[in-house]
Coordinates of N, CA and C in Angstrom, one line a residue:
X1 N 142.4 139.1 -151.9 CA 141.7 138.7 -150.7 C 141.6 137.2 -150.6
X2 N 141.5 136.5 -151.7 CA 141.6 135.0 -151.6 C 142.8 134.5 -151.1
X3 N 143.9 135.1 -151.4 CA 145.2 134.6 -150.9 C 145.4 134.9 -149.4
X4 N 144.8 136.1 -149.1 CA 144.8 136.5 -147.7 C 144.1 135.5 -146.8
X5 N 142.9 134.9 -147.3 CA 142.1 134.1 -146.6 C 142.8 132.8 -146.3
X6 N 143.9 132.5 -147.1 CA 144.6 131.2 -146.9 C 145.3 131.3 -145.5
X7 N 145.6 132.5 -145.1 CA 146.5 132.6 -143.9 C 145.8 133.2 -142.7
X8 N 144.4 133.5 -142.9 CA 143.7 134.1 -141.7 C 142.3 133.4 -141.7
X9 N 141.7 133.4 -140.5 CA 140.4 132.9 -140.4 C 139.4 133.8 -141.1
X10 N 138.3 133.3 -141.7 CA 137.4 134.0 -142.5 C 136.1 133.3 -142.6
X11 N 135.2 134.1 -143.2 CA 133.7 133.5 -143.3 C 133.6 133.0 -144.7
X12 N 133.0 131.9 -144.9 CA 132.7 131.4 -146.2 C 131.5 132.1 -146.7
X13 N 131.0 131.8 -148.0 CA 129.9 132.5 -148.6 C 128.5 132.2 -147.8
X14 N 128.6 131.1 -147.1 CA 127.4 130.7 -146.2 C 127.4 131.4 -144.8
X15 N 128.4 132.1 -144.6 CA 128.6 132.8 -143.3 C 129.2 131.9 -142.2
X16 N 129.7 130.8 -142.6 CA 130.3 130.0 -141.6 C 131.9 130.3 -141.5
X17 N 132.3 130.3 -140.3 CA 133.8 130.7 -140.1 C 134.6 129.5 -140.4
X18 N 135.6 129.7 -141.3 CA 136.7 128.8 -141.6 C 138.0 129.2 -141.1
X19 N 138.7 128.2 -140.6 CA 140.0 128.4 -140.2 C 141.0 128.6 -141.3
X20 N 142.0 129.3 -141.0 CA 143.2 129.5 -142.0 C 143.6 128.2 -142.5
X21 N 144.1 128.2 -143.8 CA 144.5 127.0 -144.5 C 146.1 126.8 -144.4
X22 N 146.8 127.8 -143.7 CA 148.2 127.8 -143.8 C 148.9 126.6 -143.3
X23 N 148.2 125.9 -142.4 CA 148.7 124.6 -141.9 C 148.8 123.6 -143.1
X24 N 148.0 123.7 -144.0 CA 148.1 122.8 -145.1 C 149.3 123.1 -146.0
X25 N 150.1 124.1 -145.7 CA 151.3 124.4 -146.4 C 152.5 123.8 -145.6
X26 N 152.3 123.8 -144.3 CA 153.3 123.4 -143.4 C 153.4 121.8 -143.3
X27 N 152.2 121.2 -143.2 CA 152.2 119.8 -143.0 C 152.8 119.1 -144.2
X28 N 152.5 119.4 -145.5 CA 153.0 118.6 -146.5 C 154.6 119.0 -146.7
X29 N 155.0 120.0 -146.2 CA 156.5 120.4 -146.2 C 157.2 119.4 -145.3
X30 N 156.6 119.1 -144.1 CA 157.3 118.2 -143.3 C 157.2 116.7 -143.8
X31 N 156.1 116.3 -144.2 CA 155.9 114.9 -144.7 C 156.8 114.7 -146.0
X32 N 156.6 115.7 -146.9 CA 157.4 115.5 -148.2 C 158.9 115.6 -148.0
X33 N 159.3 116.5 -147.0 CA 160.7 116.7 -146.9 C 161.3 115.4 -146.2
X34 N 160.7 114.9 -145.2 CA 161.2 113.8 -144.5 C 161.2 112.6 -145.4
X35 N 160.2 112.4 -146.1 CA 160.0 111.2 -147.0 C 161.1 111.3 -148.1
X36 N 161.2 112.5 -148.5 CA 162.3 112.7 -149.7 C 163.7 112.3 -149.2
X37 N 164.1 112.8 -148.0 CA 165.4 112.4 -147.5 C 165.6 110.9 -147.3
X38 N 164.6 110.3 -146.8 CA 164.7 108.8 -146.6 C 164.7 108.1 -148.0
X39 N 163.9 108.5 -148.9 CA 163.9 107.9 -150.2 C 165.2 108.1 -150.9
X40 N 165.8 109.2 -150.8 CA 167.0 109.6 -151.5 C 168.1 108.7 -150.8
X41 N 168.1 108.5 -149.5 CA 169.2 107.6 -148.8 C 169.1 106.2 -149.4
X42 N 167.8 105.7 -149.4 CA 167.6 104.3 -149.8 C 168.0 104.2 -151.3
X43 N 167.6 105.1 -152.0 CA 167.8 105.1 -153.5 C 169.3 105.2 -153.8
X44 N 170.0 106.0 -153.1 CA 171.5 106.2 -153.4 C 172.2 104.8 -153.2
X45 N 171.9 104.2 -152.0 CA 172.5 102.9 -151.7 C 172.2 101.9 -152.8
X46 N 170.9 101.8 -153.1 CA 170.5 100.9 -154.1 C 171.1 101.2 -155.5
X47 N 171.2 102.4 -155.9 CA 171.7 102.8 -157.1 C 173.3 102.4 -157.2
X48 N 174.0 102.6 -156.1 CA 175.4 102.3 -156.1 C 175.5 100.7 -156.3
X49 N 174.7 100.0 -155.6 CA 174.8 98.5 -155.5 C 174.5 98.1 -157.1
X50 N 173.5 98.7 -157.7 CA 173.1 98.3 -159.1 C 174.1 98.7 -160.1
X51 N 174.6 100.0 -160.0 CA 175.5 100.5 -161.0 C 176.9 100.0 -160.9
X52 N 177.4 99.8 -159.7 CA 178.8 99.4 -159.5 C 179.0 97.9 -159.3
X53 N 178.1 97.2 -158.7 CA 178.2 95.8 -158.4 C 177.2 95.0 -159.2
X54 N 176.5 95.5 -160.0 CA 175.5 94.8 -160.9 C 174.6 93.8 -160.0
X55 N 174.2 94.3 -158.9 CA 173.4 93.6 -158.0 C 172.0 93.2 -158.7
X56 N 171.7 91.9 -158.7 CA 170.4 91.5 -159.4 C 170.5 91.3 -160.8
X57 N 171.7 91.5 -161.4 CA 171.9 91.4 -162.9 C 171.2 92.4 -163.7
X58 N 170.8 92.1 -164.9 CA 170.2 93.0 -165.8 C 168.7 93.2 -165.5
X59 N 168.0 92.3 -164.9 CA 166.5 92.5 -164.7 C 166.2 93.2 -163.4
X60 N 167.1 93.3 -162.4 CA 166.8 93.9 -161.1 C 166.4 95.3 -161.2
X61 N 167.0 96.1 -162.1 CA 166.6 97.5 -162.2 C 165.1 97.6 -162.6
X62 N 164.8 96.7 -163.6 CA 163.3 96.7 -164.0 C 162.4 96.4 -162.8
X63 N 162.7 95.4 -162.0 CA 161.9 95.0 -161.0 C 161.8 96.1 -159.9
X64 N 162.8 96.8 -159.7 CA 162.8 98.0 -158.8 C 161.8 99.1 -159.3
X65 N 161.9 99.4 -160.6 CA 161.1 100.4 -161.2 C 159.7 99.9 -161.2
X66 N 159.4 98.7 -161.4 CA 158.1 98.2 -161.6 C 157.1 98.5 -160.5
X67 N 157.6 98.7 -159.3 CA 156.8 99.1 -158.2 C 156.1 100.4 -158.5
X68 N 156.6 101.2 -159.3 CA 156.0 102.5 -159.6 C 154.9 102.3 -160.5
X69 N 154.7 101.1 -161.2 CA 153.6 100.9 -162.1 C 152.3 100.6 -161.4
X70 N 152.4 100.4 -160.0 CA 151.2 100.2 -159.4 C 150.4 101.4 -159.1
X71 N 149.1 101.6 -159.6 CA 148.4 102.9 -159.3 C 148.3 103.1 -157.8
X72 N 148.4 104.4 -157.5 CA 148.4 104.8 -156.1 C 147.1 104.5 -155.4
X73 N 146.0 104.5 -156.2 CA 144.6 104.2 -155.7 C 144.5 102.8 -155.2
X74 N 145.2 101.8 -155.9 CA 145.3 100.5 -155.6 C 145.8 100.2 -154.1
X75 N 146.8 101.0 -153.8 CA 147.4 101.0 -152.5 C 146.6 101.8 -151.5
X76 N 145.8 102.8 -151.9 CA 145.2 103.7 -150.9 C 144.1 103.0 -150.2
X77 N 143.3 102.2 -150.8 CA 142.2 101.5 -150.2 C 142.7 100.6 -149.1
X78 N 143.6 99.6 -149.3 CA 144.0 98.7 -148.2 C 144.7 99.5 -147.1
X79 N 145.5 100.4 -147.4 CA 146.2 101.3 -146.4 C 145.1 101.9 -145.6
X80 N 144.1 102.5 -146.2 CA 143.1 103.2 -145.4 C 142.4 102.3 -144.5
X81 N 142.1 101.2 -144.9 CA 141.5 100.1 -144.0 C 142.4 99.8 -142.9
X82 N 143.6 99.6 -143.2 CA 144.6 99.2 -142.0 C 144.8 100.4 -141.1
X83 N 145.0 101.6 -141.6 CA 145.3 102.6 -140.6 C 144.1 103.2 -140.0
X84 N 142.9 102.8 -140.3 CA 141.7 103.3 -139.6 C 141.7 102.9 -138.2
X85 N 142.4 101.9 -137.8 CA 142.5 101.4 -136.3 C 143.6 102.2 -135.6
X86 N 144.3 103.0 -136.3 CA 145.5 103.7 -135.6 C 145.2 105.1 -135.1
X87 N 146.0 105.7 -134.3 CA 145.7 107.0 -133.8 C 146.0 108.0 -134.9
X88 N 145.2 109.1 -134.9 CA 145.5 110.1 -136.0 C 146.9 110.7 -135.9
X89 N 147.5 110.7 -134.8 CA 148.8 111.3 -134.6 C 149.8 110.6 -135.4
X90 N 149.7 109.4 -135.7 CA 150.7 108.5 -136.4 C 150.6 108.6 -137.9
X91 N 149.4 109.3 -138.4 CA 149.2 109.3 -139.8 C 150.3 110.0 -140.6
X92 N 151.0 111.1 -140.0 CA 152.0 111.7 -140.8 C 153.2 110.7 -141.1
X93 N 153.5 109.9 -140.1 CA 154.6 109.0 -140.1 C 154.3 107.7 -141.1
X94 N 153.0 107.3 -140.9 CA 152.5 106.2 -141.9 C 152.5 106.8 -143.4
X95 N 152.1 108.0 -143.6 CA 152.1 108.6 -144.9 C 153.5 108.7 -145.5
X96 N 154.4 109.2 -144.6 CA 155.8 109.4 -145.1 C 156.4 108.0 -145.4
X97 N 156.2 106.9 -144.6 CA 156.8 105.7 -144.9 C 156.2 105.2 -146.3
X98 N 155.0 105.4 -146.5 CA 154.4 104.9 -147.8 C 155.0 105.7 -149.0
X99 N 155.2 107.0 -148.8 CA 155.9 107.9 -149.8 C 157.3 107.3 -150.0
X100 N 158.0 107.0 -149.0 CA 159.4 106.4 -149.3 C 159.3 105.2 -150.1
X101 N 158.4 104.2 -149.7 CA 158.3 102.9 -150.4 C 157.9 103.3 -151.9
X102 N 157.1 104.3 -152.1 CA 156.6 104.6 -153.5 C 157.6 105.3 -154.4
X103 N 158.4 106.2 -153.8 CA 159.4 107.0 -154.5 C 160.8 106.5 -154.5
X104 N 161.2 105.6 -153.6 CA 162.5 105.1 -153.6 C 163.0 104.4 -154.8
X105 N 162.1 103.6 -155.4 CA 162.4 102.9 -156.7 C 162.7 103.9 -157.8
X106 N 162.0 104.9 -157.9 CA 162.3 106.0 -159.0 C 163.6 106.7 -158.7
X107 N 163.9 107.0 -157.4 CA 165.1 107.7 -157.0 C 166.3 106.7 -157.4
X108 N 166.1 105.4 -157.1 CA 167.1 104.4 -157.5 C 167.5 104.5 -159.0
X109 N 166.4 104.5 -159.8 CA 166.6 104.5 -161.2 C 167.3 105.7 -161.7
X110 N 166.9 106.9 -161.3 CA 167.5 108.1 -161.7 C 169.0 108.2 -161.2
X111 N 169.3 107.9 -159.9 CA 170.6 108.0 -159.5 C 171.5 107.0 -160.1
X112 N 171.0 105.9 -160.5 CA 171.7 104.9 -161.2 C 172.3 105.4 -162.5
X113 N 171.4 106.2 -163.2 CA 171.9 106.8 -164.5 C 173.0 107.9 -164.2
X114 N 172.9 108.6 -163.1 CA 174.0 109.6 -162.8 C 175.2 108.9 -162.4
X115 N 175.2 107.8 -161.7 CA 176.4 107.1 -161.1 C 177.1 106.5 -162.4
X116 N 176.4 105.9 -163.3 CA 177.0 105.3 -164.5 C 177.7 106.3 -165.4
X117 N 177.4 107.6 -165.2 CA 178.1 108.6 -166.1 C 179.6 108.9 -165.5
X118 N 179.9 108.4 -164.3 CA 181.2 108.7 -163.7 C 182.0 107.4 -164.0
X119 N 183.1 107.6 -164.7 CA 183.9 106.4 -165.1 C 184.4 105.6 -163.8
X120 N 184.4 104.4 -164.0 CA 184.7 103.5 -162.8 C 186.2 103.7 -162.5
X121 N 187.0 104.1 -163.5 CA 188.5 104.2 -163.3 C 188.8 105.3 -162.3
X122 N 188.0 106.3 -162.2 CA 188.2 107.3 -161.2 C 188.1 106.7 -159.8
X123 N 187.2 105.8 -159.6 CA 187.1 105.2 -158.2 C 188.3 104.2 -158.1
X124 N 188.7 103.6 -159.1 CA 189.8 102.6 -159.0 C 191.1 103.4 -158.6
X125 N 191.3 104.6 -159.2 CA 192.4 105.5 -158.9 C 192.3 105.9 -157.5
X126 N 191.1 106.2 -157.0 CA 191.0 106.6 -155.5 C 191.3 105.5 -154.7
X127 N 191.0 104.2 -155.0 CA 191.3 103.1 -154.3 C 192.9 102.9 -154.2
X128 N 193.5 103.1 -155.3 CA 195.0 103.0 -155.3 C 195.7 104.0 -154.4
X129 N 194.9 105.1 -154.1 CA 195.5 106.1 -153.2 C 195.1 105.8 -151.7
X130 N 194.5 104.7 -151.5 CA 194.2 104.3 -150.1 C 192.7 104.3 -149.6
X131 N 191.8 104.7 -150.5 CA 190.5 104.7 -150.1 C 189.9 103.4 -150.2
X132 N 188.9 103.0 -149.4 CA 188.2 101.7 -149.6 C 187.1 101.9 -150.6
X133 N 186.5 100.8 -151.0 CA 185.6 100.8 -152.1 C 184.4 101.8 -151.8
X134 N 183.8 101.7 -150.6 CA 182.7 102.6 -150.2 C 183.1 104.0 -150.0
X135 N 184.3 104.2 -149.6 CA 184.9 105.6 -149.5 C 185.0 106.2 -150.9
X136 N 185.4 105.4 -151.8 CA 185.5 105.9 -153.2 C 184.2 106.3 -153.7
X137 N 183.1 105.5 -153.3 CA 181.8 105.8 -153.8 C 181.3 107.2 -153.2
X138 N 181.4 107.4 -152.0 CA 180.9 108.5 -151.3 C 181.8 109.7 -151.2
X139 N 183.1 109.6 -151.4 CA 184.0 110.7 -151.3 C 184.3 111.2 -152.8
X140 N 184.2 110.3 -153.7 CA 184.6 110.6 -155.1 C 183.4 110.8 -156.0
X141 N 182.6 109.6 -156.1 CA 181.4 109.6 -157.1 C 180.3 110.6 -156.6
X142 N 179.9 110.5 -155.4 CA 178.8 111.3 -154.9 C 179.0 112.8 -155.2
X143 N 180.2 113.3 -154.8 CA 180.4 114.7 -155.1 C 180.4 115.1 -156.6
X144 N 180.7 114.2 -157.4 CA 180.7 114.4 -158.9 C 179.3 114.5 -159.4
X145 N 178.4 113.8 -158.7 CA 177.0 113.8 -159.2 C 176.1 114.6 -158.4
X146 N 176.6 115.5 -157.6 CA 175.9 116.4 -156.7 C 174.7 117.1 -157.4
X147 N 174.9 117.6 -158.7 CA 173.9 118.3 -159.4 C 172.8 117.3 -159.6
X148 N 173.0 116.1 -160.1 CA 172.0 115.2 -160.4 C 171.3 114.7 -159.1
X149 N 172.1 114.5 -158.0 CA 171.6 114.2 -156.7 C 170.6 115.2 -156.2
X150 N 171.0 116.5 -156.3 CA 170.1 117.6 -155.9 C 168.8 117.6 -156.7
X151 N 169.0 117.4 -158.1 CA 167.8 117.5 -158.9 C 166.9 116.3 -158.6
X152 N 167.4 115.1 -158.4 CA 166.6 113.9 -158.1 C 165.8 114.2 -156.8
X153 N 166.5 114.7 -155.8 CA 165.8 115.0 -154.6 C 164.6 116.0 -154.7
X154 N 164.8 117.1 -155.5 CA 163.8 117.9 -155.9 C 162.6 117.3 -156.6
X155 N 163.0 116.4 -157.5 CA 161.9 115.7 -158.3 C 161.1 114.8 -157.3
X156 N 161.8 114.1 -156.5 CA 161.1 113.3 -155.5 C 160.2 114.1 -154.7
X157 N 160.7 115.3 -154.3 CA 159.9 116.2 -153.4 C 158.7 116.7 -154.2
X158 N 158.7 116.8 -155.4 CA 157.6 117.3 -156.1 C 156.5 116.1 -156.1
X159 N 157.0 115.0 -156.4 CA 156.0 113.8 -156.3 C 155.3 113.6 -155.0
X160 N 156.1 113.8 -153.9 CA 155.5 113.7 -152.6 C 154.5 114.9 -152.3
X161 N 155.0 116.1 -152.8 CA 154.2 117.4 -152.5 C 152.8 117.3 -153.2
X162 N 152.8 116.6 -154.4 CA 151.5 116.7 -155.2 C 150.8 115.4 -155.1
X163 N 151.3 114.4 -154.4 CA 150.5 113.1 -154.3 C 149.1 113.3 -153.7
X164 N 148.1 112.7 -154.3 CA 146.8 112.9 -153.9 C 146.0 111.7 -153.3
X165 N 145.9 110.6 -154.0 CA 145.0 109.5 -153.6 C 145.4 109.0 -152.2
X166 N 146.7 108.7 -151.9 CA 147.1 108.2 -150.6 C 146.8 109.2 -149.5
X167 N 147.2 110.5 -149.8 CA 147.0 111.6 -148.8 C 145.5 111.7 -148.6
X168 N 144.7 111.5 -149.6 CA 143.2 111.7 -149.4 C 142.6 110.6 -148.5
X169 N 143.2 109.4 -148.7 CA 142.7 108.2 -147.9 C 143.2 108.1 -146.5
X170 N 144.4 108.7 -146.2 CA 145.0 108.6 -145.0 C 145.0 109.8 -144.2
X171 N 145.0 111.0 -144.8 CA 145.1 112.3 -144.1 C 143.7 112.8 -143.7
X172 N 143.6 113.1 -142.4 CA 142.4 113.8 -142.0 C 142.7 114.6 -140.7
X173 N 141.6 115.4 -140.3 CA 141.9 116.3 -139.2 C 143.0 117.3 -139.6
X174 N 143.9 117.6 -138.7 CA 144.9 118.5 -139.0 C 146.0 118.0 -139.8
X175 N 146.0 116.7 -140.0 CA 147.1 116.1 -140.8 C 146.6 115.9 -142.2
X176 N 146.4 117.0 -143.0 CA 146.1 116.9 -144.4 C 147.1 117.6 -145.2
X177 N 147.4 117.1 -146.4 CA 148.3 117.8 -147.3 C 147.5 118.7 -148.2
X178 N 148.4 119.3 -149.1 CA 147.9 120.4 -149.9 C 146.8 119.9 -150.9
X179 N 147.0 118.7 -151.6 CA 145.9 118.3 -152.5 C 144.7 118.0 -151.8
X180 N 144.6 117.5 -150.6 CA 143.5 117.2 -149.9 C 142.7 118.5 -149.4
X181 N 143.6 119.4 -149.0 CA 143.0 120.8 -148.7 C 142.3 121.5 -149.9
X182 N 142.9 121.2 -151.0 CA 142.3 121.9 -152.2 C 141.0 121.2 -152.4
X183 N 140.9 119.9 -152.3 CA 139.7 119.1 -152.6 C 138.6 119.6 -151.6
X184 N 139.0 119.8 -150.3 CA 138.0 120.1 -149.3 C 137.5 121.4 -149.3
X185 N 138.1 122.3 -150.2 CA 137.6 123.7 -150.3 C 136.6 123.8 -151.5
X186 N 135.9 122.8 -151.9 CA 135.0 122.8 -153.0 C 133.9 123.9 -152.7
X187 N 133.5 124.0 -151.6 CA 132.3 125.0 -151.3 C 132.8 126.5 -151.4
X188 N 134.1 126.6 -151.4 CA 134.7 128.0 -151.6 C 135.6 128.0 -152.8
X189 N 135.0 128.1 -154.0 CA 135.8 128.1 -155.2 C 136.9 129.0 -155.4
X190 N 136.7 130.3 -154.9 CA 137.8 131.2 -155.0 C 139.0 130.9 -154.1
X191 N 138.7 130.4 -152.8 CA 139.8 130.0 -152.0 C 140.5 128.7 -152.5
X192 N 139.6 127.9 -153.1 CA 140.3 126.7 -153.7 C 141.2 127.0 -154.9
X193 N 140.9 128.0 -155.7 CA 141.7 128.4 -156.7 C 143.0 129.0 -156.2
X194 N 142.9 129.8 -155.1 CA 144.0 130.4 -154.5 C 145.0 129.3 -153.9
X195 N 144.5 128.3 -153.3 CA 145.3 127.3 -152.7 C 145.9 126.5 -153.9
X196 N 145.2 126.2 -155.0 CA 145.7 125.6 -156.1 C 147.0 126.2 -156.7
X197 N 146.8 127.6 -156.8 CA 148.0 128.3 -157.4 C 149.2 128.3 -156.4
X198 N 148.9 128.4 -155.1 CA 150.0 128.2 -154.1 C 150.7 126.8 -154.2
X199 N 149.9 125.8 -154.4 CA 150.4 124.5 -154.5 C 151.2 124.3 -155.8
X200 N 150.9 125.0 -156.8 CA 151.5 124.8 -158.1 C 152.9 125.5 -158.2
X201 N 153.1 126.5 -157.3 CA 154.2 127.4 -157.5 C 155.5 126.6 -157.2
X202 N 155.7 125.8 -156.0 CA 156.9 125.0 -155.8 C 157.2 124.1 -157.1
X203 N 156.3 123.2 -157.5 CA 156.6 122.3 -158.6 C 157.1 123.1 -159.8
X204 N 156.5 124.2 -160.2 CA 156.8 124.9 -161.4 C 158.3 125.5 -161.2
X205 N 158.7 126.1 -160.1 CA 160.0 126.6 -159.9 C 161.1 125.4 -159.9
X206 N 160.7 124.4 -159.2 CA 161.7 123.2 -159.1 C 161.8 122.5 -160.5
X207 N 160.7 122.4 -161.1 CA 160.7 121.8 -162.5 C 161.5 122.5 -163.5
X208 N 161.5 123.9 -163.4 CA 162.3 124.7 -164.4 C 163.8 124.4 -164.1
X209 N 164.1 124.2 -162.9 CA 165.6 124.1 -162.5 C 166.1 122.6 -162.9
X210 N 165.3 121.6 -162.7 CA 165.8 120.2 -162.8 C 165.6 119.6 -164.1
X211 N 164.9 120.2 -165.1 CA 164.5 119.6 -166.3 C 165.8 119.1 -167.1
X212 N 166.8 119.9 -167.1 CA 168.0 119.5 -167.9 C 168.6 118.2 -167.3
X213 N 168.8 118.2 -165.9 CA 169.5 117.1 -165.2 C 168.7 115.8 -165.3
X214 N 167.4 115.8 -165.2 CA 166.5 114.6 -165.2 C 166.5 114.1 -166.6
X215 N 166.4 115.0 -167.6 CA 166.3 114.5 -169.0 C 167.6 113.7 -169.4
X216 N 168.7 114.2 -168.8 CA 170.0 113.3 -169.1 C 169.9 112.1 -168.3
X217 N 169.4 112.0 -167.2 CA 169.4 110.7 -166.4 C 168.4 109.7 -167.1
X218 N 167.3 110.2 -167.5 CA 166.3 109.3 -168.1 C 166.8 108.8 -169.5
X219 N 167.5 109.6 -170.2 CA 168.1 109.2 -171.5 C 169.2 108.2 -171.3
X220 N 170.1 108.4 -170.3 CA 171.2 107.5 -170.1 C 170.6 106.1 -169.6
X221 N 169.7 106.2 -168.8 CA 169.2 104.9 -168.3 C 168.5 104.2 -169.4
X222 N 167.9 104.8 -170.4 CA 167.3 104.1 -171.6 C 168.3 103.5 -172.4
X223 N 169.5 104.1 -172.5 CA 170.6 103.6 -173.4 C 171.4 102.6 -172.8
X224 N 171.7 102.8 -171.5 CA 172.7 101.8 -170.8 C 171.9 100.7 -170.1
X225 N 170.6 101.0 -169.8 CA 169.9 100.0 -169.0 C 169.8 98.7 -169.6

């Protein structure tokens, strides 16, 4: 019954009619999916620049990753003050942009590890066959790391799907993500538990698949970084 109430209108214990919560499953899919694609595009370009061209020297990878050290709540308060003057309709786009800025550094770090596993000599051989430098990256190296690329994308998606502080400060009305919806159901603990279970299913399934690939990326980054 609790899982059914997620998808249909129902009455809470106080007799008040509550609307179905299925929209809280659709909204985070759109926000997390769009921000994941953008973060992966930015991260891949940055990872190629760092791994193959040593852009920024030895310290630049640390500077890129250091942005992840900033607690989300530190960013949530000023962003909430700034976006308070904007229309609610733009909140999904603002939230997606913030997610891109927050997850692109981690995507860069992980993809850098996968790219460094591909010998540079393979790209050199492709260039001797007539490919340009960037063609060798995207026609040779990227297909070779497609498993790591896919795993990194799923990992970034999990981070965006489960992010709480920023979504809590910026999302309201119909534009709320799953963590915010779970928090809002405090008055209905049974429904809150059902939503929490549904929210945990995608990360569990994805985490089971990507654990081997990401473990290799983190280890290689620690050794070669």
